[in-house]
PDB file of C-alpha atoms and ligand atoms in Angstrom:
ATOM      1  CA  MET Z   1       0.000   0.000   0.000  1.00 78.00           C
ATOM      2  CA  LEU Z   2       1.261   3.483  -0.865  1.00 79.00           C
ATOM      3  CA  LYS Z   3       1.898   5.472   2.314  1.00 80.00           C
ATOM      4  CA  PHE Z   4       1.290   9.246   2.130  1.00 77.00           C
ATOM      5  CA  PHE Z   5       1.502  10.153   5.757  1.00 79.00           C
ATOM      6  CA  GLU Z   6       3.400   8.837   8.722  1.00 89.00           C
ATOM      7  CA  PHE Z   7       4.478  10.008  12.133  1.00 95.00           C
ATOM      8  CA  PRO Z   8       7.970  11.533  11.899  1.00 96.00           C
ATOM      9  CA  LYS Z   9      10.659   9.301  13.400  1.00 97.00           C
ATOM     10  CA  SER Z  10      12.370  12.223  15.131  1.00 98.00           C
ATOM     11  CA  LEU Z  11       9.155  13.572  16.719  1.00 98.00           C
ATOM     12  CA  LYS Z  12       8.545  12.093  20.160  1.00 97.00           C
ATOM     13  CA  ASN Z  13       5.110  10.541  20.562  1.00 95.00           C
ATOM     14  CA  THR Z  14       3.971  12.725  23.441  1.00 95.00           C
ATOM     15  CA  ARG Z  15       1.392  15.474  24.041  1.00 94.00           C
ATOM     16  CA  PHE Z  16       2.458  19.045  23.340  1.00 95.00           C
ATOM     17  CA  HIS Z  17       2.063  21.526  26.197  1.00 95.00           C
ATOM     18  CA  TYR Z  18       1.258  24.329  23.746  1.00 97.00           C
ATOM     19  CA  CYS Z  19      -2.079  26.192  23.857  1.00 97.00           C
ATOM     20  CA  PRO Z  20      -4.808  25.130  21.404  1.00 96.00           C
ATOM     21  CA  GLY Z  21      -4.166  26.743  18.014  1.00 97.00           C
ATOM     22  CA  CYS Z  22      -0.506  27.524  18.744  1.00 98.00           C
ATOM     23  CA  HIS Z  23       1.716  27.075  15.700  1.00 98.00           C
ATOM     24  CA  HIS Z  24       4.796  25.911  17.615  1.00 98.00           C
ATOM     25  CA  SER Z  25       3.565  22.334  17.318  1.00 97.00           C
ATOM     26  CA  ILE Z  26       3.185  22.537  13.509  1.00 97.00           C
ATOM     27  CA  ALA Z  27       6.682  24.025  13.277  1.00 98.00           C
ATOM     28  CA  HIS Z  28       8.065  21.166  15.419  1.00 98.00           C
ATOM     29  CA  ARG Z  29       6.495  18.606  13.161  1.00 97.00           C
ATOM     30  CA  LEU Z  30       7.861  20.218   9.985  1.00 98.00           C
ATOM     31  CA  LEU Z  31      11.309  20.415  11.533  1.00 98.00           C
ATOM     32  CA  CYS Z  32      11.147  16.690  12.330  1.00 98.00           C
ATOM     33  CA  GLU Z  33       9.913  15.813   8.844  1.00 97.00           C
ATOM     34  CA  VAL Z  34      12.902  17.649   7.366  1.00 98.00           C
ATOM     35  CA  ILE Z  35      15.349  15.988   9.794  1.00 98.00           C
ATOM     36  CA  ASP Z  36      13.922  12.598   8.770  1.00 98.00           C
ATOM     37  CA  GLU Z  37      13.984  13.390   5.056  1.00 97.00           C
ATOM     38  CA  LEU Z  38      17.615  14.528   5.197  1.00 98.00           C
ATOM     39  CA  GLY Z  39      18.560  11.516   7.330  1.00 98.00           C
ATOM     40  CA  ILE Z  40      20.323  13.681   9.925  1.00 98.00           C
ATOM     41  CA  GLN Z  41      18.644  12.603  13.183  1.00 98.00           C
ATOM     42  CA  ASP Z  42      21.829  11.025  14.569  1.00 98.00           C
ATOM     43  CA  LYS Z  43      24.021  14.024  13.817  1.00 98.00           C
ATOM     44  CA  SER Z  44      21.654  16.896  14.602  1.00 98.00           C
ATOM     45  CA  LEU Z  45      22.177  19.188  17.565  1.00 98.00           C
ATOM     46  CA  GLY Z  46      19.313  21.525  18.417  1.00 98.00           C
ATOM     47  CA  ILE Z  47      19.822  24.629  20.531  1.00 98.00           C
ATOM     48  CA  ALA Z  48      16.676  25.510  22.451  1.00 97.00           C
ATOM     49  CA  SER Z  49      16.042  29.017  23.750  1.00 96.00           C
ATOM     50  CA  ILE Z  50      13.836  30.795  26.276  1.00 95.00           C
ATOM     51  CA  GLY Z  51      10.121  31.094  25.623  1.00 95.00           C
ATOM     52  CA  CYS Z  52       7.271  28.677  25.116  1.00 96.00           C
ATOM     53  CA  SER Z  53       9.503  26.352  23.075  1.00 94.00           C
ATOM     54  CA  CYS Z  54      12.149  25.997  25.797  1.00 94.00           C
ATOM     55  CA  PHE Z  55      11.041  22.383  26.306  1.00 93.00           C
ATOM     56  CA  LEU Z  56      12.054  21.475  22.744  1.00 96.00           C
ATOM     57  CA  TYR Z  57      13.827  18.379  24.094  1.00 95.00           C
ATOM     58  CA  PHE Z  58      10.472  16.976  25.266  1.00 96.00           C
ATOM     59  CA  TYR Z  59       9.349  16.728  21.656  1.00 97.00           C
ATOM     60  CA  ILE Z  60      12.252  16.420  19.238  1.00 98.00           C
ATOM     61  CA  ASP Z  61      14.313  13.272  19.419  1.00 98.00           C
ATOM     62  CA  VAL Z  62      17.761  14.686  18.662  1.00 98.00           C
ATOM     63  CA  ASP Z  63      20.469  15.984  20.997  1.00 98.00           C
ATOM     64  CA  ILE Z  64      19.361  19.327  22.386  1.00 97.00           C
ATOM     65  CA  VAL Z  65      21.223  21.926  24.413  1.00 96.00           C
ATOM     66  CA  GLU Z  66      19.413  24.729  26.227  1.00 96.00           C
ATOM     67  CA  ALA Z  67      20.868  28.235  25.702  1.00 97.00           C
ATOM     68  CA  PRO Z  68      18.239  30.628  27.042  1.00 95.00           C
ATOM     69  CA  HIS Z  69      17.894  34.393  26.941  1.00 94.00           C
ATOM     70  CA  GLY Z  70      19.035  34.975  23.375  1.00 95.00           C
ATOM     71  CA  ARG Z  71      22.259  32.977  23.478  1.00 97.00           C
ATOM     72  CA  ALA Z  72      21.199  30.162  21.126  1.00 98.00           C
ATOM     73  CA  CYS Z  73      23.158  31.408  18.093  1.00 98.00           C
ATOM     74  CA  ALA Z  74      26.284  31.956  20.218  1.00 98.00           C
ATOM     75  CA  ALA Z  75      25.997  28.425  21.635  1.00 98.00           C
ATOM     76  CA  ALA Z  76      25.352  27.082  18.127  1.00 98.00           C
ATOM     77  CA  THR Z  77      28.508  28.840  16.896  1.00 98.00           C
ATOM     78  CA  GLY Z  78      30.635  27.124  19.540  1.00 98.00           C
ATOM     79  CA  ALA Z  79      29.081  23.728  18.896  1.00 98.00           C
ATOM     80  CA  LYS Z  80      29.459  23.938  15.124  1.00 98.00           C
ATOM     81  CA  ARG Z  81      33.050  25.185  15.274  1.00 98.00           C
ATOM     82  CA  ALA Z  82      33.982  22.400  17.694  1.00 98.00           C
ATOM     83  CA  ARG Z  83      32.063  19.727  15.780  1.00 98.00           C
ATOM     84  CA  PRO Z  84      31.682  20.754  12.113  1.00 98.00           C
ATOM     85  CA  ASP Z  85      30.378  17.246  11.380  1.00 98.00           C
ATOM     86  CA  LEU Z  86      27.161  18.030  13.305  1.00 98.00           C
ATOM     87  CA  VAL Z  87      24.091  19.679  11.821  1.00 98.00           C
ATOM     88  CA  VAL Z  88      23.351  22.468  14.298  1.00 98.00           C
ATOM     89  CA  PHE Z  89      20.087  24.388  14.455  1.00 98.00           C
ATOM     90  CA  THR Z  90      18.531  26.916  16.796  1.00 98.00           C
ATOM     91  CA  TYR Z  91      14.831  27.223  17.521  1.00 98.00           C
ATOM     92  CA  GLN Z  92      13.959  30.656  18.946  1.00 98.00           C
ATOM     93  CA  GLY Z  93      11.010  32.991  19.423  1.00 98.00           C
ATOM     94  CA  ASP Z  94      11.018  36.590  18.216  1.00 98.00           C
ATOM     95  CA  GLY Z  95      11.566  37.791  21.803  1.00 96.00           C
ATOM     96  CA  ASP Z  96      14.575  35.506  22.115  1.00 97.00           C
ATOM     97  CA  PHE Z  97      16.084  35.908  18.616  1.00 98.00           C
ATOM     98  CA  ALA Z  98      15.231  39.524  17.807  1.00 97.00           C
ATOM     99  CA  SER Z  99      15.195  41.188  21.204  1.00 96.00           C
ATOM    100  CA  ILE Z 100      17.313  39.777  24.050  1.00 95.00           C
ATOM    101  CA  GLY Z 101      19.423  37.846  21.526  1.00 96.00           C
ATOM    102  CA  PHE Z 102      19.575  40.241  18.589  1.00 97.00           C
ATOM    103  CA  ASN Z 103      23.287  40.912  18.977  1.00 97.00           C
ATOM    104  CA  GLU Z 104      24.214  37.214  19.020  1.00 97.00           C
ATOM    105  CA  SER Z 105      21.750  36.373  16.254  1.00 98.00           C
ATOM    106  CA  PHE Z 106      22.876  39.164  13.916  1.00 98.00           C
ATOM    107  CA  HIS Z 107      26.604  38.620  14.412  1.00 98.00           C
ATOM    108  CA  THR Z 108      26.272  34.863  13.965  1.00 98.00           C
ATOM    109  CA  ALA Z 109      24.627  35.549  10.604  1.00 98.00           C
ATOM    110  CA  LEU Z 110      27.218  38.233   9.798  1.00 98.00           C
ATOM    111  CA  ARG Z 111      30.052  35.764  10.429  1.00 98.00           C
ATOM    112  CA  GLY Z 112      28.303  33.263   8.182  1.00 97.00           C
ATOM    113  CA  GLU Z 113      28.351  30.489  10.752  1.00 98.00           C
ATOM    114  CA  LYS Z 114      27.218  27.277   9.073  1.00 98.00           C
ATOM    115  CA  ILE Z 115      24.156  26.824  11.246  1.00 98.00           C
ATOM    116  CA  THR Z 116      20.404  26.904  10.700  1.00 98.00           C
ATOM    117  CA  ALA Z 117      18.250  29.325  12.707  1.00 98.00           C
ATOM    118  CA  ILE Z 118      14.482  29.042  12.980  1.00 98.00           C
ATOM    119  CA  MET Z 119      12.684  32.071  14.382  1.00 98.00           C
ATOM    120  CA  ILE Z 120       9.067  31.771  15.465  1.00 98.00           C
ATOM    121  CA  ASN Z 121       7.586  35.239  15.037  1.00 98.00           C
ATOM    122  CA  ASN Z 122       4.327  35.507  16.977  1.00 98.00           C
ATOM    123  CA  THR Z 123       4.820  39.242  17.628  1.00 98.00           C
ATOM    124  CA  VAL Z 124       4.811  38.848  21.434  1.00 98.00           C
ATOM    125  CA  TYR Z 125       6.705  37.339  24.331  1.00 97.00           C
ATOM    126  CA  GLY Z 126       4.364  34.365  24.577  1.00 97.00           C
ATOM    127  CA  MET Z 127       5.718  32.508  27.586  1.00 96.00           C
ATOM    128  CA  THR Z 128       5.786  35.450  29.970  1.00 96.00           C
ATOM    129  CA  GLY Z 129       2.233  36.600  29.313  1.00 95.00           C
ATOM    130  CA  GLY Z 130       2.215  38.471  26.021  1.00 97.00           C
ATOM    131  CA  GLN Z 131       4.462  41.500  26.521  1.00 97.00           C
ATOM    132  CA  ALA Z 132       5.447  43.513  23.434  1.00 97.00           C
ATOM    133  CA  SER Z 133       8.510  42.348  21.515  1.00 97.00           C
ATOM    134  CA  PRO Z 134      10.318  44.352  18.800  1.00 97.00           C
ATOM    135  CA  THR Z 135       8.135  42.594  16.201  1.00 98.00           C
ATOM    136  CA  THR Z 136       4.887  43.724  17.840  1.00 98.00           C
ATOM    137  CA  VAL Z 137       3.040  45.567  15.076  1.00 98.00           C
ATOM    138  CA  PRO Z 138       1.809  49.177  15.213  1.00 98.00           C
ATOM    139  CA  GLY Z 139      -1.451  49.420  17.126  1.00 98.00           C
ATOM    140  CA  GLN Z 140      -1.141  45.910  18.603  1.00 98.00           C
ATOM    141  CA  LYS Z 141      -2.438  45.650  22.153  1.00 98.00           C
ATOM    142  CA  THR Z 142      -0.197  43.668  24.463  1.00 98.00           C
ATOM    143  CA  THR Z 143       0.205  43.582  28.226  1.00 97.00           C
ATOM    144  CA  THR Z 144       2.921  46.273  27.957  1.00 97.00           C
ATOM    145  CA  THR Z 145       1.158  48.267  25.225  1.00 98.00           C
ATOM    146  CA  PRO Z 146      -2.435  48.212  26.509  1.00 97.00           C
ATOM    147  CA  GLU Z 147      -3.405  51.194  24.331  1.00 97.00           C
ATOM    148  CA  GLY Z 148      -1.808  49.639  21.248  1.00 98.00           C
ATOM    149  CA  LYS Z 149       1.863  49.875  20.220  1.00 98.00           C
ATOM    150  CA  ASP Z 150       2.897  53.388  19.243  1.00 98.00           C
ATOM    151  CA  PRO Z 151       5.747  53.006  16.731  1.00 97.00           C
ATOM    152  CA  GLN Z 152       6.825  56.626  17.284  1.00 97.00           C
ATOM    153  CA  TYR Z 153       7.649  55.631  20.834  1.00 96.00           C
ATOM    154  CA  LEU Z 154       8.651  51.954  20.483  1.00 96.00           C
ATOM    155  CA  GLY Z 155       9.805  51.723  16.873  1.00 96.00           C
ATOM    156  CA  TYR Z 156       8.506  49.881  13.834  1.00 97.00           C
ATOM    157  CA  PRO Z 157       8.795  46.085  13.655  1.00 98.00           C
ATOM    158  CA  PRO Z 158      12.089  44.924  12.099  1.00 98.00           C
ATOM    159  CA  LYS Z 159      11.895  42.723   9.018  1.00 98.00           C
ATOM    160  CA  ILE Z 160      14.549  40.276  10.142  1.00 98.00           C
ATOM    161  CA  ALA Z 161      14.389  37.947   7.119  1.00 98.00           C
ATOM    162  CA  GLU Z 162      14.957  40.875   4.736  1.00 98.00           C
ATOM    163  CA  ILE Z 163      17.700  42.380   6.923  1.00 98.00           C
ATOM    164  CA  LEU Z 164      19.620  39.088   7.115  1.00 98.00           C
ATOM    165  CA  ALA Z 165      19.242  38.582   3.361  1.00 98.00           C
ATOM    166  CA  THR Z 166      21.391  41.672   2.794  1.00 98.00           C
ATOM    167  CA  LEU Z 167      24.385  39.951   4.424  1.00 98.00           C
ATOM    168  CA  GLU Z 168      26.827  38.235   2.035  1.00 97.00           C
ATOM    169  CA  SER Z 169      27.342  35.473   4.573  1.00 98.00           C
ATOM    170  CA  VAL Z 170      23.695  34.458   4.657  1.00 98.00           C
ATOM    171  CA  ALA Z 171      22.958  31.618   2.251  1.00 98.00           C
ATOM    172  CA  PHE Z 172      19.227  31.279   2.781  1.00 98.00           C
ATOM    173  CA  SER Z 173      16.644  33.603   4.288  1.00 98.00           C
ATOM    174  CA  ALA Z 174      12.879  33.255   4.070  1.00 98.00           C
ATOM    175  CA  ARG Z 175       9.671  34.166   5.834  1.00 98.00           C
ATOM    176  CA  VAL Z 176       6.865  31.615   5.841  1.00 98.00           C
ATOM    177  CA  ALA Z 177       3.545  31.067   7.605  1.00 98.00           C
ATOM    178  CA  LEU Z 178       1.559  28.080   8.807  1.00 98.00           C
ATOM    179  CA  ASN Z 179      -2.053  29.227   8.484  1.00 98.00           C
ATOM    180  CA  THR Z 180      -2.963  27.362   5.276  1.00 98.00           C
ATOM    181  CA  PRO Z 181      -2.007  23.909   3.914  1.00 96.00           C
ATOM    182  CA  LYS Z 182      -0.170  25.484   0.946  1.00 97.00           C
ATOM    183  CA  ARG Z 183       1.830  27.705   3.285  1.00 98.00           C
ATOM    184  CA  ILE Z 184       2.699  24.721   5.494  1.00 98.00           C
ATOM    185  CA  ILE Z 185       4.109  22.931   2.421  1.00 97.00           C
ATOM    186  CA  ASP Z 186       6.120  26.056   1.505  1.00 98.00           C
ATOM    187  CA  ALA Z 187       7.360  26.336   5.092  1.00 98.00           C
ATOM    188  CA  ARG Z 188       8.623  22.759   4.981  1.00 98.00           C
ATOM    189  CA  LYS Z 189      10.568  23.495   1.769  1.00 98.00           C
ATOM    190  CA  ALA Z 190      12.080  26.612   3.330  1.00 98.00           C
ATOM    191  CA  ILE Z 191      13.172  24.726   6.458  1.00 98.00           C
ATOM    192  CA  LYS Z 192      14.741  22.058   4.262  1.00 98.00           C
ATOM    193  CA  ASN Z 193      16.669  24.679   2.267  1.00 98.00           C
ATOM    194  CA  ALA Z 194      17.849  26.394   5.449  1.00 98.00           C
ATOM    195  CA  PHE Z 195      19.334  23.033   6.480  1.00 98.00           C
ATOM    196  CA  LEU Z 196      20.798  22.451   3.008  1.00 98.00           C
ATOM    197  CA  ALA Z 197      22.541  25.839   3.251  1.00 98.00           C
ATOM    198  CA  GLN Z 198      24.419  24.431   6.228  1.00 98.00           C
ATOM    199  CA  ILE Z 199      24.885  20.875   4.941  1.00 98.00           C
ATOM    200  CA  ASN Z 200      26.303  22.185   1.633  1.00 97.00           C
ATOM    201  CA  ASN Z 201      28.587  24.576   3.536  1.00 97.00           C
ATOM    202  CA  LEU Z 202      27.071  27.632   1.848  1.00 97.00           C
ATOM    203  CA  GLY Z 203      26.506  29.822   4.899  1.00 97.00           C
ATOM    204  CA  PHE Z 204      23.962  30.798   7.520  1.00 98.00           C
ATOM    205  CA  GLY Z 205      20.431  29.495   6.919  1.00 98.00           C
ATOM    206  CA  TYR Z 206      17.412  31.316   8.357  1.00 98.00           C
ATOM    207  CA  VAL Z 207      13.669  30.762   8.350  1.00 98.00           C
ATOM    208  CA  GLU Z 208      11.233  33.110  10.056  1.00 98.00           C
ATOM    209  CA  ILE Z 209       7.865  31.517  10.713  1.00 98.00           C
ATOM    210  CA  LEU Z 210       4.834  33.765  11.284  1.00 98.00           C
ATOM    211  CA  SER Z 211       3.042  31.919  14.065  1.00 98.00           C
ATOM    212  CA  ALA Z 212      -0.249  32.213  15.873  1.00 98.00           C
ATOM    213  CA  CYS Z 213      -0.320  32.881  19.617  1.00 98.00           C
ATOM    214  CA  PRO Z 214      -4.103  32.787  20.134  1.00 98.00           C
ATOM    215  CA  ILE Z 215      -3.903  32.978  23.903  1.00 97.00           C
ATOM    216  CA  ASN Z 216      -1.961  36.249  24.014  1.00 98.00           C
ATOM    217  CA  TRP Z 217      -3.655  37.685  20.942  1.00 98.00           C
ATOM    218  CA  LYS Z 218      -6.917  37.012  22.817  1.00 97.00           C
ATOM    219  CA  MET Z 219      -8.369  35.258  19.783  1.00 98.00           C
ATOM    220  CA  ASP Z 220      -9.807  31.834  19.124  1.00 98.00           C
ATOM    221  CA  PRO Z 221      -7.574  29.629  16.949  1.00 97.00           C
ATOM    222  CA  VAL Z 222      -9.573  30.299  13.743  1.00 98.00           C
ATOM    223  CA  SER Z 223      -9.421  34.101  14.164  1.00 98.00           C
ATOM    224  CA  ALA Z 224      -5.714  33.808  15.038  1.00 98.00           C
ATOM    225  CA  ASN Z 225      -5.142  31.919  11.783  1.00 98.00           C
ATOM    226  CA  LYS Z 226      -6.949  34.697   9.876  1.00 98.00           C
ATOM    227  CA  HIS Z 227      -4.922  37.321  11.727  1.00 98.00           C
ATOM    228  CA  ILE Z 228      -1.744  35.857  10.202  1.00 98.00           C
ATOM    229  CA  ASP Z 229      -2.997  37.187   6.825  1.00 98.00           C
ATOM    230  CA  LYS Z 230      -3.020  40.708   8.309  1.00 98.00           C
ATOM    231  CA  LEU Z 231       0.504  40.178   9.617  1.00 98.00           C
ATOM    232  CA  THR Z 232       1.720  39.288   6.128  1.00 98.00           C
ATOM    233  CA  GLU Z 233       0.927  42.893   5.103  1.00 98.00           C
ATOM    234  CA  ILE Z 234       3.683  43.991   7.498  1.00 98.00           C
ATOM    235  CA  PHE Z 235       5.860  40.874   7.261  1.00 98.00           C
ATOM    236  CA  PRO Z 236       5.608  39.756   3.610  1.00 98.00           C
ATOM    237  CA  LEU Z 237       6.100  36.059   2.951  1.00 98.00           C
ATOM    238  CA  GLY Z 238       8.870  35.121   0.571  1.00 98.00           C
ATOM    239  CA  ILE Z 239      12.355  33.870  -0.042  1.00 98.00           C
ATOM    240  CA  PHE Z 240      14.741  36.787   0.224  1.00 98.00           C
ATOM    241  CA  LYS Z 241      18.011  34.932  -0.331  1.00 98.00           C
ATOM    242  CA  ASP Z 242      18.547  31.489  -1.810  1.00 98.00           C
ATOM    243  CA  LYS Z 243      22.091  30.384  -2.580  1.00 97.00           C
ATOM    244  CA  VAL Z 244      20.894  26.778  -2.152  1.00 96.00           C
ATOM    245  CA  SER Z 245      18.800  26.713  -5.331  1.00 91.00           C
ATOM    246  CA  GLU Z 246      21.494  28.714  -7.161  1.00 87.00           C
ATOM    247  CA  SER Z 247      24.136  26.161  -6.228  1.00 88.00           C
ATOM    248  CA  LEU Z 248      21.894  23.233  -7.217  1.00 82.00           C
ATOM    249  CA  LYS Z 249      21.241  24.879 -10.592  1.00 85.00           C
ATOM    250  CA  SER Z 250      24.913  25.495 -11.237  1.00 84.00           C
ATOM    251  CA  LYS Z 251      25.736  21.875 -10.279  1.00 82.00           C
ATOM    252  CA  LYS Z 252      23.128  20.642 -12.798  1.00 77.00           C
ATOM    253  CA  GLY Z 253      24.674  22.914 -15.455  1.00 72.00           C
ATOM    254  CA  ASP Z 254      28.153  21.380 -14.849  1.00 62.00           C
TER     255      ASP Z 254
HETATM  256  C1  TPP P   1      17.183  37.410  31.638  1.00 64.43           C
HETATM  257  C2  TPP P   1      15.738  37.256  31.305  1.00 64.43           C
HETATM  258  N1  TPP P   1      15.193  38.127  30.454  1.00 64.43           N
HETATM  259  C3  TPP P   1      13.921  37.969  30.109  1.00 64.43           C
HETATM  260  C4  TPP P   1      13.168  36.932  30.640  1.00 64.43           C
HETATM  261  C5  TPP P   1      11.775  36.764  30.326  1.00 64.43           C
HETATM  262  N2  TPP P   1      11.486  35.912  29.229  1.00 64.43           N
HETATM  263  C6  TPP P   1      11.155  34.627  29.354  1.00 64.43           C
HETATM  264  S1  TPP P   1      10.663  33.980  27.897  1.00 64.43           S
HETATM  265  C7  TPP P   1      10.987  35.439  27.109  1.00 64.43           C
HETATM  266  C8  TPP P   1      10.760  35.630  25.659  1.00 64.43           C
HETATM  267  C9  TPP P   1       9.676  34.746  25.133  1.00 64.43           C
HETATM  268  O1  TPP P   1       9.205  35.236  23.939  1.00 64.43           O
HETATM  269  P1  TPP P   1       9.573  34.636  22.551  1.00 64.43           P
HETATM  270  O2  TPP P   1      11.034  34.476  22.403  1.00 64.43           O
HETATM  271  O3  TPP P   1       8.927  35.516  21.550  1.00 64.43           O
HETATM  272  O4  TPP P   1       8.970  33.162  22.547  1.00 64.43           O
HETATM  273  P2  TPP P   1       7.463  32.657  22.700  1.00 64.43           P
HETATM  274  O5  TPP P   1       7.269  32.400  24.171  1.00 64.43           O
HETATM  275  O6  TPP P   1       6.563  33.734  22.189  1.00 64.43           O
HETATM  276  O7  TPP P   1       7.412  31.424  21.890  1.00 64.43           O
HETATM  277  C10 TPP P   1      11.415  36.382  27.961  1.00 64.43           C
HETATM  278  C11 TPP P   1      11.748  37.791  27.601  1.00 64.43           C
HETATM  279  C12 TPP P   1      13.743  36.055  31.506  1.00 64.43           C
HETATM  280  N3  TPP P   1      13.066  35.005  31.965  1.00 64.43           N
HETATM  281  N4  TPP P   1      15.023  36.241  31.848  1.00 64.43           N
HETATM  282  S1  SF4 P   2       1.437  31.389  24.892  1.00 64.43           S
HETATM  283 FE1  SF4 P   2       1.335  31.610  22.660  1.00 64.43          FE
HETATM  284  S2  SF4 P   2       3.293  30.852  21.871  1.00 64.43           S
HETATM  285 FE2  SF4 P   2       3.033  30.096  23.997  1.00 64.43          FE
HETATM  286  S3  SF4 P   2       2.096  28.069  23.806  1.00 64.43           S
HETATM  287 FE3  SF4 P   2       0.452  29.544  24.098  1.00 64.43          FE
HETATM  288  S4  SF4 P   2      -0.197  30.104  22.025  1.00 64.43           S
HETATM  289 FE4  SF4 P   2       1.837  29.143  21.863  1.00 64.43          FE
END
């Protein structure tokens, strides 16, 4: 019988602690599907961060190190330099990657470390109760912006995928979303290419995933999914840098 669907080998068969409608769990599954497809379970090292996904090791059956408070990319740098044979990835929220950890994240990309970084952008600090993060959008109500975020006071949200794409050392940079089946398929391809950037020694690989946080957005899961469409007006989906496809094309032309 032809099998279309199976439980990923590298995803642990356990219940997620995430809130109903949270996209972290979809992102975990896609990550595991890619790890399985590339056959890298035994040589993958994940670096977990602070935030709702800090218990990554409960769910993903690869070696995982915890490097909270924005230090995931720095820890990944050390691990990859010490063990270049490993496939090293970080899994971070926007609060972790783009706020407390922006310095580490940016400079790791700037140095072109051969790692893969996945950033879950849900526009808030989810774990701590929905405070504003740099990616909180203008007008968004959070626990620290109860009247709605005023960008004149707190700044406009940074477009991290586009910013990183400007760096020579970045081999792959994309922004994806998980609120429709087509977008989930595209997200999977982007995650795979961000790993191939590392595996083929091309440079830093980055995927930003627009993710629903229904509980802190104070929405039901369906409305939160629809809200992602609004977010794409501020954070456009797309592939902003892709040396992976370029290198595959040039290899075919050889
Ligand atoms: C030194 C320090 N700074 C900040 C915090 C608070 N803190 C815990 S999780 C977190 C960020 C979580 O937000 P995000 O990275 O967006 O992940 P999410 O929970 O939304 O998935 C922060 C700032 C802390 N615990 N310790
Ligand atoms: S608080 Fe938000 S990010 Fe955290 S588990 Fe709940 S829905 Fe997901």
